[in-house]
mmCIF file of C-alpha atoms and ligand atoms in Angstrom:
data_model
loop_
_atom_site.group_PDB
_atom_site.id
_atom_site.type_symbol
_atom_site.label_atom_id
_atom_site.label_comp_id
_atom_site.label_asym_id
_atom_site.label_seq_id
_atom_site.Cartn_x
_atom_site.Cartn_y
_atom_site.Cartn_z
ATOM 1 C CA MET A 1 -22.071 -1.033 -20.905
ATOM 2 C CA GLN A 2 -24.615 -1.048 -18.223
ATOM 3 C CA PRO A 3 -28.204 -1.751 -19.754
ATOM 4 C CA MET A 4 -30.821 0.581 -18.622
ATOM 5 C CA ALA A 5 -33.679 -1.953 -17.372
ATOM 6 C CA ASP A 6 -31.589 -4.222 -15.081
ATOM 7 C CA GLY A 7 -28.369 -2.584 -13.361
ATOM 8 C CA SER A 8 -28.011 -4.783 -10.826
ATOM 9 C CA ASP A 9 -28.423 -7.873 -12.911
ATOM 10 C CA TRP A 10 -25.950 -6.916 -15.110
ATOM 11 C CA LEU A 11 -23.789 -5.859 -12.276
ATOM 12 C CA SER A 12 -24.221 -9.678 -10.837
ATOM 13 C CA THR A 13 -23.294 -11.324 -14.106
ATOM 14 C CA LEU A 14 -20.028 -9.151 -14.390
ATOM 15 C CA LEU A 15 -19.138 -10.219 -10.721
ATOM 16 C CA GLU A 16 -19.786 -13.444 -11.128
ATOM 17 C CA ARG A 17 -17.417 -13.724 -14.248
ATOM 18 C CA ALA A 18 -15.266 -11.532 -12.682
ATOM 19 C CA SER A 19 -15.043 -14.366 -9.439
ATOM 20 C CA GLY A 20 -14.348 -16.815 -11.741
ATOM 21 C CA SER A 21 -11.773 -16.319 -13.587
ATOM 22 C CA PRO A 22 -8.908 -13.692 -12.690
ATOM 23 C CA ARG A 23 -8.490 -10.764 -15.511
ATOM 24 C CA SER A 24 -11.464 -11.678 -16.803
ATOM 25 C CA LEU A 25 -12.473 -7.857 -17.018
ATOM 26 C CA THR A 26 -12.075 -5.237 -20.086
ATOM 27 C CA LEU A 27 -11.164 -1.992 -19.017
ATOM 28 C CA GLY A 28 -14.391 -0.675 -19.878
ATOM 29 C CA GLU A 29 -16.100 -3.300 -17.194
ATOM 30 C CA LEU A 30 -13.200 -2.339 -14.631
ATOM 31 C CA GLU A 31 -14.228 1.536 -15.706
ATOM 32 C CA SER A 32 -18.325 0.899 -14.717
ATOM 33 C CA LEU A 33 -16.995 -0.706 -11.565
ATOM 34 C CA LEU A 34 -15.349 2.227 -10.226
ATOM 35 C CA LEU A 35 -18.249 4.467 -11.581
ATOM 36 C CA LEU A 36 -21.052 3.034 -9.595
ATOM 37 C CA GLU A 37 -22.778 4.825 -7.103
ATOM 38 C CA GLY A 38 -25.593 3.471 -5.616
ATOM 39 C CA ARG A 39 -25.526 2.198 -2.472
ATOM 40 C CA ASP A 40 -27.025 -1.129 -3.638
ATOM 41 C CA ASP A 41 -24.774 -1.714 -6.032
ATOM 42 C CA LEU A 42 -21.263 -0.845 -4.106
ATOM 43 C CA ASP A 43 -22.847 -3.376 -1.644
ATOM 44 C CA MET A 44 -22.478 -5.905 -4.055
ATOM 45 C CA LEU A 45 -19.667 -5.043 -5.498
ATOM 46 C CA TYR A 46 -17.678 -4.944 -2.276
ATOM 47 C CA ALA A 47 -19.510 -8.031 -1.452
ATOM 48 C CA ALA A 48 -18.366 -9.595 -3.768
ATOM 49 C CA ALA A 49 -14.326 -8.350 -3.298
ATOM 50 C CA HIS A 50 -14.814 -10.018 0.222
ATOM 51 C CA ALA A 51 -15.855 -13.139 -1.012
ATOM 52 C CA LEU A 52 -13.300 -13.913 -3.201
ATOM 53 C CA LYS A 53 -10.609 -12.539 -0.755
ATOM 54 C CA VAL A 54 -11.998 -15.349 1.591
ATOM 55 C CA ARG A 55 -11.308 -17.956 -0.834
ATOM 56 C CA CYS A 56 -8.316 -16.711 -2.747
ATOM 57 C CA CYS A 57 -6.847 -15.820 0.499
ATOM 58 C CA GLY A 58 -8.097 -17.541 2.888
ATOM 59 C CA GLN A 59 -9.705 -16.784 6.536
ATOM 60 C CA GLY A 60 -8.455 -13.661 8.378
ATOM 61 C CA VAL A 61 -6.176 -10.531 7.969
ATOM 62 C CA ALA A 62 -2.311 -11.073 7.635
ATOM 63 C CA VAL A 63 -0.552 -8.465 9.596
ATOM 64 C CA ARG A 64 2.749 -6.645 9.303
ATOM 65 C CA GLY A 65 4.309 -4.292 11.970
ATOM 66 C CA LEU A 66 5.115 -1.022 10.296
ATOM 67 C CA VAL A 67 7.957 0.779 11.133
ATOM 68 C CA GLU A 68 8.133 4.157 9.797
ATOM 69 C CA ALA A 69 12.622 4.439 9.705
ATOM 70 C CA GLY A 70 13.054 7.684 8.760
ATOM 71 C CA ASN A 71 11.742 11.290 7.054
ATOM 72 C CA VAL A 72 14.508 11.946 5.733
ATOM 73 C CA CYS A 73 13.977 12.040 1.771
ATOM 74 C CA ALA A 74 15.807 13.231 -1.732
ATOM 75 C CA LYS A 75 12.521 13.588 -3.462
ATOM 76 C CA ASP A 76 10.278 16.438 -3.849
ATOM 77 C CA CYS A 77 6.965 14.967 -4.625
ATOM 78 C CA PHE A 78 4.272 17.602 -4.851
ATOM 79 C CA TYR A 79 1.781 15.749 -2.497
ATOM 80 C CA CYS A 80 3.978 14.451 0.108
ATOM 81 C CA GLY A 81 4.373 15.523 3.629
ATOM 82 C CA ILE A 82 7.738 14.423 4.054
ATOM 83 C CA ARG A 83 9.888 16.249 0.404
ATOM 84 C CA LYS A 84 12.603 17.395 0.576
ATOM 85 C CA SER A 85 11.503 21.256 0.512
ATOM 86 C CA ASN A 86 8.922 20.865 3.268
ATOM 87 C CA ALA A 87 10.895 22.942 5.866
ATOM 88 C CA ALA A 88 8.160 22.529 8.425
ATOM 89 C CA VAL A 89 9.073 19.228 8.814
ATOM 90 C CA GLU A 90 11.350 17.467 11.852
ATOM 91 C CA ARG A 91 13.664 15.482 10.558
ATOM 92 C CA TYR A 92 14.641 11.784 12.169
ATOM 93 C CA SER A 93 16.187 8.626 11.116
ATOM 94 C CA LEU A 94 15.903 5.773 13.594
ATOM 95 C CA SER A 95 18.925 4.153 15.009
ATOM 96 C CA ALA A 96 19.747 0.478 13.579
ATOM 97 C CA ASP A 97 19.342 -0.245 17.341
ATOM 98 C CA GLU A 98 15.523 1.546 17.496
ATOM 99 C CA ILE A 99 14.443 -0.379 14.460
ATOM 100 C CA VAL A 100 15.549 -3.270 15.829
ATOM 101 C CA ALA A 101 13.665 -2.945 19.171
ATOM 102 C CA ALA A 102 10.655 -1.775 17.000
ATOM 103 C CA ALA A 103 10.763 -5.245 15.541
ATOM 104 C CA GLU A 104 11.037 -6.966 18.513
ATOM 105 C CA GLU A 105 7.976 -4.773 19.866
ATOM 106 C CA ALA A 106 6.016 -6.785 16.552
ATOM 107 C CA LYS A 107 7.427 -10.115 17.251
ATOM 108 C CA ARG A 108 6.483 -9.955 21.039
ATOM 109 C CA LEU A 109 2.833 -9.168 19.327
ATOM 110 C CA ASP A 110 2.809 -12.288 17.794
ATOM 111 C CA TYR A 111 3.145 -9.845 13.895
ATOM 112 C CA ALA A 112 5.243 -12.723 11.988
ATOM 113 C CA SER A 113 6.251 -10.327 9.259
ATOM 114 C CA LEU A 114 7.461 -6.505 9.463
ATOM 115 C CA VAL A 115 7.452 -3.393 6.627
ATOM 116 C CA ILE A 116 10.468 -1.016 6.868
ATOM 117 C CA GLN A 117 8.743 1.961 5.130
ATOM 118 C CA SER A 118 11.348 6.049 4.983
ATOM 119 C CA GLY A 119 12.399 8.011 2.577
ATOM 120 C CA GLU A 120 14.011 7.848 -0.281
ATOM 121 C CA ILE A 121 18.104 7.987 0.069
ATOM 122 C CA GLU A 122 20.460 6.858 -2.538
ATOM 123 C CA SER A 123 23.838 6.352 -0.696
ATOM 124 C CA GLU A 124 26.668 3.792 0.005
ATOM 125 C CA ALA A 125 26.147 4.469 3.589
ATOM 126 C CA HIS A 126 22.403 4.219 3.571
ATOM 127 C CA THR A 127 22.324 0.586 1.642
ATOM 128 C CA ARG A 128 24.709 -0.556 4.293
ATOM 129 C CA PHE A 129 22.960 0.483 6.890
ATOM 130 C CA ILE A 130 20.544 -1.107 5.574
ATOM 131 C CA GLU A 131 22.080 -4.033 4.973
ATOM 132 C CA ASP A 132 23.088 -4.051 9.006
ATOM 133 C CA VAL A 133 19.270 -3.987 9.783
ATOM 134 C CA LEU A 134 18.634 -6.938 8.116
ATOM 135 C CA ARG A 135 21.224 -8.914 9.621
ATOM 136 C CA ARG A 136 20.669 -7.770 12.434
ATOM 137 C CA LEU A 137 16.864 -8.787 12.219
ATOM 138 C CA ALA A 138 17.680 -12.492 10.810
ATOM 139 C CA PRO A 139 17.581 -13.924 14.595
ATOM 140 C CA LEU A 140 13.975 -12.471 15.177
ATOM 141 C CA ASP A 141 12.604 -15.004 11.682
ATOM 142 C CA LEU A 142 10.426 -12.502 10.269
ATOM 143 C CA GLY A 143 8.960 -11.864 6.872
ATOM 144 C CA ILE A 144 10.231 -8.546 5.852
ATOM 145 C CA THR A 145 9.286 -6.051 3.655
ATOM 146 C CA LEU A 146 11.504 -3.116 2.407
ATOM 147 C CA SER A 147 9.558 0.489 0.798
ATOM 148 C CA LEU A 148 12.393 2.716 0.741
ATOM 149 C CA GLY A 149 11.487 3.522 -2.769
ATOM 150 C CA GLU A 150 13.959 3.914 -6.101
ATOM 151 C CA GLN A 151 17.224 2.207 -5.775
ATOM 152 C CA THR A 152 19.671 0.318 -8.358
ATOM 153 C CA GLU A 153 19.250 -3.637 -8.400
ATOM 154 C CA ASP A 154 22.781 -4.180 -7.564
ATOM 155 C CA VAL A 155 21.069 -2.449 -3.988
ATOM 156 C CA TYR A 156 17.647 -4.206 -4.540
ATOM 157 C CA ALA A 157 20.020 -7.348 -4.367
ATOM 158 C CA ARG A 158 21.964 -6.476 -1.831
ATOM 159 C CA TRP A 159 18.759 -6.028 0.647
ATOM 160 C CA ARG A 160 17.461 -8.823 -1.091
ATOM 161 C CA GLU A 161 20.938 -11.286 0.132
ATOM 162 C CA ALA A 162 20.670 -9.702 3.897
ATOM 163 C CA GLY A 163 16.997 -11.047 4.261
ATOM 164 C CA ALA A 164 14.287 -8.884 2.676
ATOM 165 C CA THR A 165 11.635 -11.026 0.688
ATOM 166 C CA ARG A 166 9.579 -8.699 -0.444
ATOM 167 C CA TYR A 167 9.586 -4.985 -1.618
ATOM 168 C CA LEU A 168 6.605 -2.547 -1.919
ATOM 169 C CA LEU A 169 7.615 0.976 -4.736
ATOM 170 C CA ARG A 170 3.950 2.403 -5.609
ATOM 171 C CA ILE A 171 3.863 3.374 -9.434
ATOM 172 C CA GLU A 172 1.568 6.377 -7.658
ATOM 173 C CA THR A 173 -0.066 6.202 -11.315
ATOM 174 C CA SER A 174 0.203 3.839 -14.228
ATOM 175 C CA ASP A 175 -0.534 7.338 -16.300
ATOM 176 C CA PRO A 176 3.014 9.155 -17.485
ATOM 177 C CA GLU A 177 1.283 12.312 -17.992
ATOM 178 C CA LEU A 178 -0.473 12.323 -14.646
ATOM 179 C CA TYR A 179 2.576 11.157 -13.095
ATOM 180 C CA ALA A 180 4.847 14.068 -14.126
ATOM 181 C CA ALA A 181 2.119 17.095 -13.380
ATOM 182 C CA LEU A 182 2.597 14.939 -9.383
ATOM 183 C CA HIS A 183 6.530 15.099 -9.165
ATOM 184 C CA PRO A 184 9.733 17.256 -10.302
ATOM 185 C CA ALA A 185 11.136 16.874 -13.845
ATOM 186 C CA GLU A 186 13.672 14.892 -12.376
ATOM 187 C CA CYS A 187 11.369 12.321 -11.095
ATOM 188 C CA SER A 188 11.017 9.290 -13.680
ATOM 189 C CA TRP A 189 8.153 7.412 -14.655
ATOM 190 C CA LYS A 190 10.070 5.120 -16.430
ATOM 191 C CA ARG A 191 12.757 4.595 -13.902
ATOM 192 C CA ARG A 192 10.454 3.468 -11.283
ATOM 193 C CA VAL A 193 8.800 1.186 -13.923
ATOM 194 C CA GLU A 194 12.341 -0.517 -14.368
ATOM 195 C CA CYS A 195 12.382 -0.439 -11.006
ATOM 196 C CA LEU A 196 9.654 -2.572 -10.271
ATOM 197 C CA ARG A 197 11.317 -4.928 -12.349
ATOM 198 C CA ALA A 198 14.602 -5.390 -11.313
ATOM 199 C CA LEU A 199 12.664 -5.737 -8.101
ATOM 200 C CA ARG A 200 11.034 -8.770 -10.109
ATOM 201 C CA ARG A 201 14.310 -9.855 -11.628
ATOM 202 C CA THR A 202 15.745 -9.603 -8.139
ATOM 203 C CA GLY A 203 13.625 -12.278 -6.707
ATOM 204 C CA TYR A 204 11.608 -10.250 -4.193
ATOM 205 C CA GLN A 205 7.623 -10.711 -3.658
ATOM 206 C CA VAL A 206 7.009 -7.143 -5.598
ATOM 207 C CA GLY A 207 4.347 -4.997 -4.500
ATOM 208 C CA THR A 208 3.184 -1.690 -6.108
ATOM 209 C CA GLY A 209 0.184 0.930 -6.242
ATOM 210 C CA VAL A 210 -1.062 3.944 -6.606
ATOM 211 C CA MET A 211 -2.964 6.627 -4.993
ATOM 212 C CA CYS A 212 -6.493 7.618 -6.270
ATOM 213 C CA ALA A 213 -9.106 10.469 -5.667
ATOM 214 C CA LEU A 214 -5.920 12.558 -7.440
ATOM 215 C CA PRO A 215 -6.531 16.060 -8.532
ATOM 216 C CA GLY A 216 -7.046 15.651 -12.481
ATOM 217 C CA GLN A 217 -7.589 12.089 -12.179
ATOM 218 C CA THR A 218 -10.150 9.975 -14.152
ATOM 219 C CA MET A 219 -11.542 6.494 -13.615
ATOM 220 C CA ARG A 220 -10.594 5.420 -16.652
ATOM 221 C CA SER A 221 -7.073 6.226 -15.407
ATOM 222 C CA LEU A 222 -7.782 4.510 -12.555
ATOM 223 C CA ALA A 223 -8.867 1.500 -14.592
ATOM 224 C CA ARG A 224 -5.896 1.384 -16.489
ATOM 225 C CA ASP A 225 -4.073 1.404 -12.892
ATOM 226 C CA VAL A 226 -5.797 -2.087 -12.096
ATOM 227 C CA MET A 227 -5.123 -3.144 -15.543
ATOM 228 C CA PHE A 228 -1.264 -2.590 -15.049
ATOM 229 C CA TYR A 229 -1.091 -4.103 -11.655
ATOM 230 C CA GLY A 230 -2.003 -7.180 -14.091
ATOM 231 C CA GLU A 231 0.446 -6.705 -16.812
ATOM 232 C CA MET A 232 3.461 -6.315 -14.114
ATOM 233 C CA ASP A 233 1.824 -9.182 -12.570
ATOM 234 C CA VAL A 234 2.875 -8.026 -9.018
ATOM 235 C CA ASP A 235 2.459 -9.914 -5.975
ATOM 236 C CA MET A 236 1.269 -6.705 -3.527
ATOM 237 C CA ILE A 237 -0.767 -4.079 -3.683
ATOM 238 C CA GLY A 238 -0.514 -1.190 -1.083
ATOM 239 C CA MET A 239 -3.029 1.869 -2.355
ATOM 240 C CA GLY A 240 -4.975 4.588 -1.306
ATOM 241 C CA PRO A 241 -6.117 7.881 -1.481
ATOM 242 C CA TYR A 242 -4.671 10.878 -1.559
ATOM 243 C CA ILE A 243 -4.776 13.369 0.956
ATOM 244 C CA PRO A 244 -4.134 16.778 1.066
ATOM 245 C CA HIS A 245 -1.098 17.933 2.656
ATOM 246 C CA PRO A 246 -1.231 21.747 3.762
ATOM 247 C CA ASP A 247 2.450 21.899 3.747
ATOM 248 C CA THR A 248 2.690 20.511 0.049
ATOM 249 C CA PRO A 249 1.969 22.319 -3.638
ATOM 250 C CA LEU A 250 -0.434 20.119 -4.848
ATOM 251 C CA ALA A 251 -2.941 20.902 -1.362
ATOM 252 C CA ALA A 252 -3.398 24.447 -3.165
ATOM 253 C CA LYS A 253 -4.688 22.413 -6.616
ATOM 254 C CA SER A 254 -6.578 20.089 -5.082
ATOM 255 C CA PRO A 255 -10.423 21.029 -5.289
ATOM 256 C CA ASP A 256 -12.564 20.446 -2.334
ATOM 257 C CA MET A 257 -13.354 16.458 -2.059
ATOM 258 C CA ALA A 258 -15.551 14.923 1.029
ATOM 259 C CA ALA A 259 -13.408 12.487 3.138
ATOM 260 C CA ALA A 260 -16.319 10.242 2.439
ATOM 261 C CA ASP A 261 -16.054 10.395 -1.251
ATOM 262 C CA ARG A 262 -12.079 9.712 -1.099
ATOM 263 C CA LEU A 263 -12.832 6.490 1.454
ATOM 264 C CA GLU A 264 -15.165 5.226 -0.975
ATOM 265 C CA LEU A 265 -13.223 5.872 -4.076
ATOM 266 C CA GLY A 266 -10.065 3.950 -2.185
ATOM 267 C CA LEU A 267 -12.808 1.678 -1.203
ATOM 268 C CA LYS A 268 -13.849 0.855 -5.100
ATOM 269 C CA MET A 269 -10.223 0.234 -5.829
ATOM 270 C CA ILE A 270 -9.290 -2.652 -3.822
ATOM 271 C CA ALA A 271 -12.830 -4.360 -4.442
ATOM 272 C CA VAL A 272 -12.292 -4.101 -8.273
ATOM 273 C CA SER A 273 -8.265 -4.940 -7.482
ATOM 274 C CA ARG A 274 -9.788 -8.025 -5.686
ATOM 275 C CA LEU A 275 -11.306 -8.968 -8.458
ATOM 276 C CA TYR A 276 -9.061 -8.551 -11.474
ATOM 277 C CA LEU A 277 -5.989 -10.021 -9.394
ATOM 278 C CA HIS A 278 -7.465 -12.302 -6.953
ATOM 279 C CA ASP A 279 -5.086 -13.897 -5.124
ATOM 280 C CA VAL A 280 -2.541 -11.093 -4.654
ATOM 281 C CA ASN A 281 -2.324 -9.580 -1.367
ATOM 282 C CA ILE A 282 -3.976 -6.231 -1.168
ATOM 283 C CA ALA A 283 -3.449 -3.846 2.224
ATOM 284 C CA ALA A 284 -5.709 -1.727 3.874
ATOM 285 C CA ALA A 285 -3.773 1.640 3.573
ATOM 286 C CA THR A 286 -3.924 3.844 7.106
ATOM 287 C CA ALA A 287 -4.872 6.830 4.798
ATOM 288 C CA LEU A 288 -8.432 4.498 5.119
ATOM 289 C CA GLN A 289 -8.466 5.250 8.450
ATOM 290 C CA ALA A 290 -7.487 9.098 8.502
ATOM 291 C CA LEU A 291 -10.963 9.312 6.204
ATOM 292 C CA ALA A 292 -13.259 7.481 8.450
ATOM 293 C CA ASP A 293 -12.229 5.702 12.165
ATOM 294 C CA ASP A 294 -13.543 2.323 10.574
ATOM 295 C CA GLY A 295 -11.828 2.955 7.110
ATOM 296 C CA ARG A 296 -9.276 -0.059 7.515
ATOM 297 C CA GLU A 297 -12.043 -2.232 8.823
ATOM 298 C CA ARG A 298 -14.194 -1.395 5.528
ATOM 299 C CA GLY A 299 -11.145 -1.772 3.377
ATOM 300 C CA VAL A 300 -11.142 -5.212 4.573
ATOM 301 C CA LEU A 301 -14.760 -6.242 3.739
ATOM 302 C CA ALA A 302 -14.265 -4.323 0.406
ATOM 303 C CA GLY A 303 -11.324 -7.279 -0.340
ATOM 304 C CA ALA A 304 -7.983 -6.326 1.616
ATOM 305 C CA ASN A 305 -5.814 -9.165 3.138
ATOM 306 C CA VAL A 306 -3.246 -7.319 4.824
ATOM 307 C CA LEU A 307 -3.025 -4.791 7.811
ATOM 308 C CA MET A 308 0.082 -2.792 8.702
ATOM 309 C CA PRO A 309 -0.547 -1.494 12.174
ATOM 310 C CA ASN A 310 2.142 0.785 13.446
ATOM 311 C CA VAL A 311 5.186 0.054 15.494
ATOM 312 C CA THR A 312 7.296 2.675 15.720
ATOM 313 C CA ASP A 313 7.770 4.530 19.053
ATOM 314 C CA VAL A 314 4.797 6.928 19.381
ATOM 315 C CA ARG A 315 7.881 9.641 19.780
ATOM 316 C CA TRP A 316 8.399 9.559 15.818
ATOM 317 C CA ARG A 317 4.715 9.544 15.231
ATOM 318 C CA LYS A 318 3.802 12.821 14.379
ATOM 319 C CA ALA A 319 7.242 13.598 12.732
ATOM 320 C CA TYR A 320 6.094 11.007 9.415
ATOM 321 C CA ARG A 321 3.395 12.367 8.237
ATOM 322 C CA LEU A 322 2.591 12.106 4.512
ATOM 323 C CA TYR A 323 -0.827 13.596 4.406
ATOM 324 C CA ALA A 324 -3.161 15.604 6.906
ATOM 325 C CA ASN A 325 -4.786 13.861 9.596
ATOM 326 C CA LYS A 326 -3.016 10.575 10.452
ATOM 327 C CA PRO A 327 -4.263 8.576 12.563
ATOM 328 C CA CYS A 328 -3.247 6.897 16.142
ATOM 329 C CA LEU A 329 -0.152 9.320 16.830
ATOM 330 C CA ASN A 330 -0.514 8.607 20.481
ATOM 331 C CA GLU A 331 -1.676 4.681 20.359
ATOM 332 C CA ASN A 332 1.574 2.605 21.201
ATOM 333 C CA ALA A 333 1.806 -0.770 19.510
ATOM 334 C CA SER A 334 0.530 -2.870 21.939
ATOM 335 C CA LEU A 335 -3.320 -0.883 22.037
ATOM 336 C CA CYS A 336 -3.212 -0.837 18.385
ATOM 337 C CA ARG A 337 -3.073 -4.493 18.424
ATOM 338 C CA HIS A 338 -5.952 -4.606 20.929
ATOM 339 C CA CYS A 339 -7.930 -2.339 18.861
ATOM 340 C CA LEU A 340 -7.771 -3.642 15.767
ATOM 341 C CA ASP A 341 -8.801 -6.906 17.510
ATOM 342 C CA ARG A 342 -11.725 -5.668 18.659
ATOM 343 C CA ARG A 343 -12.382 -3.865 15.173
ATOM 344 C CA LEU A 344 -12.082 -6.660 13.171
ATOM 345 C CA ASP A 345 -14.064 -9.287 15.470
ATOM 346 C CA ALA A 346 -17.243 -6.961 14.965
ATOM 347 C CA ILE A 347 -16.912 -7.624 11.500
ATOM 348 C CA GLY A 348 -16.823 -11.387 12.072
ATOM 349 C CA GLU A 349 -13.029 -11.085 11.014
ATOM 350 C CA HIS A 350 -9.229 -11.703 12.876
ATOM 351 C CA LEU A 351 -5.585 -10.888 12.471
ATOM 352 C CA ILE A 352 -3.956 -13.625 11.904
ATOM 353 C CA TYR A 353 -0.597 -13.839 14.317
ATOM 354 C CA GLY A 354 2.709 -15.995 14.157
ATOM 355 C CA GLU A 355 2.114 -16.270 10.565
ATOM 356 C CA ARG A 356 3.999 -14.259 7.727
ATOM 357 C CA GLY A 357 1.155 -13.978 5.176
ATOM 358 C CA ASP A 358 3.483 -14.580 1.680
ATOM 359 C CA SER A 359 1.207 -13.582 -1.310
ATOM 360 C CA ARG A 360 0.119 -16.912 -2.516
ATOM 361 C CA HIS A 361 0.477 -14.963 -5.996
ATOM 362 C CA TYR A 362 4.095 -15.106 -5.786
ATOM 363 C CA PHE A 363 3.972 -18.894 -4.773
ATOM 364 C CA ALA A 364 1.803 -19.540 -7.808
ATOM 365 C CA ARG A 365 3.906 -18.031 -10.082
ATOM 366 C CA SER A 366 7.176 -19.283 -9.064
HETATM 367 N N1 SAH B 407 9.669 7.228 -0.451
HETATM 368 C C1 SAH B 407 8.626 5.603 -0.586
HETATM 369 C C2 SAH B 407 8.257 5.143 0.314
HETATM 370 C C3 SAH B 407 7.574 6.331 1.350
HETATM 371 S S1 SAH B 407 5.957 7.447 1.011
HETATM 372 C C4 SAH B 407 8.790 5.244 -1.919
HETATM 373 O O1 SAH B 407 8.905 6.152 -2.671
HETATM 374 O O2 SAH B 407 8.760 4.191 -1.917
HETATM 375 C C5 SAH B 407 4.949 6.046 1.032
HETATM 376 C C6 SAH B 407 3.701 6.518 -0.256
HETATM 377 O O3 SAH B 407 2.486 7.251 0.871
HETATM 378 C C7 SAH B 407 4.085 7.279 -1.223
HETATM 379 O O4 SAH B 407 4.114 5.934 -2.152
HETATM 380 C C8 SAH B 407 2.762 7.497 -1.813
HETATM 381 O O5 SAH B 407 1.756 6.779 -2.421
HETATM 382 C C9 SAH B 407 1.725 8.145 -0.303
HETATM 383 N N2 SAH B 407 1.718 8.930 0.053
HETATM 384 C C10 SAH B 407 2.483 10.264 -0.252
HETATM 385 N N3 SAH B 407 1.917 11.229 0.672
HETATM 386 C C11 SAH B 407 0.448 11.075 0.240
HETATM 387 C C12 SAH B 407 -0.419 12.017 0.303
HETATM 388 N N4 SAH B 407 -0.146 12.880 0.466
HETATM 389 N N5 SAH B 407 -1.905 11.165 0.515
HETATM 390 C C13 SAH B 407 -1.827 9.833 0.230
HETATM 391 N N6 SAH B 407 -0.735 9.588 0.205
HETATM 392 C C14 SAH B 407 0.340 9.883 0.081
#
């Protein structure tokens, strides 16, 4: 644990060990990194994680165009703005043509990968619809990530067969009790874990993640989340700070927390996950940008190596609002690309165009 005398000596030794080999930190050490507060210590943590990102994932930042394909959702998660009981949301579902058009826009911008995300629907009609979309996307030759929630192994296999190669399903928290406090009784933490296993068996590059700064969450619980990523041997991580949405039940139970503090915790989680896992893909989530203008770049400087600019038609951006303060509601995909180029250039980084940016961890395993 942290000695009293010379904190930064302790820290540099720990960071050096963590950078030397993956999974070399204990639960207590992960927790002590998440508890760091001094500016100098935090800067040291982020610098070590960013250096490791460059070593394990290379220079630059992989890019995926994000398509928010629809906000119709069968789930009623207490924190999420598109939960089924939120009557204030204008519901929409993009047509296959609209999704293909968004993908073509991504291609035109030289993004070689696409993420298709939506609310959660389990039905044969929806499964077929996604299969059809995937087949239509094949000629564009994009790397495709799906983020369409819990499905049966058979559905995952059909979508894999139809051309998807990666799947992102956040576990939200690795603590089953906290999970139960954030979801209605019909949502099962165990099923979510089973889905992650099914995705692995089906051959996807598998991604998961959590929200941080949740009410009732401790640093020890977040340290366990990072260990959970290791135990599940995931290839990709998409995580970000929880941001209360006023039309959800959890908002009233969420203590006030400054945006800067939510952001800092999100950055610490990125850095600590990088130091623990080394060669996985880690996205700087849009939620970071909702908390500070430069949130995504700071995510990259804390060890993230993936960005997901939105390519959904601006007409639908407002309707897909998971949390308050969603950024870039009126910025179309080309403006967004231009803005990101400029922002990354300012921190000595750049977007990697024309490459899919698959998870190196996945190929190292198989
Ligand atoms: N339904 C899909 C994906 C859409 S939601 C699925 O289950 O995979 C995508 C993610 O947004 C969720 O996994 C959750 O972690 C995040 N999210 C939802 N509400 C949020 C909030 N209020 N603040 C921050 N992130 C939120």
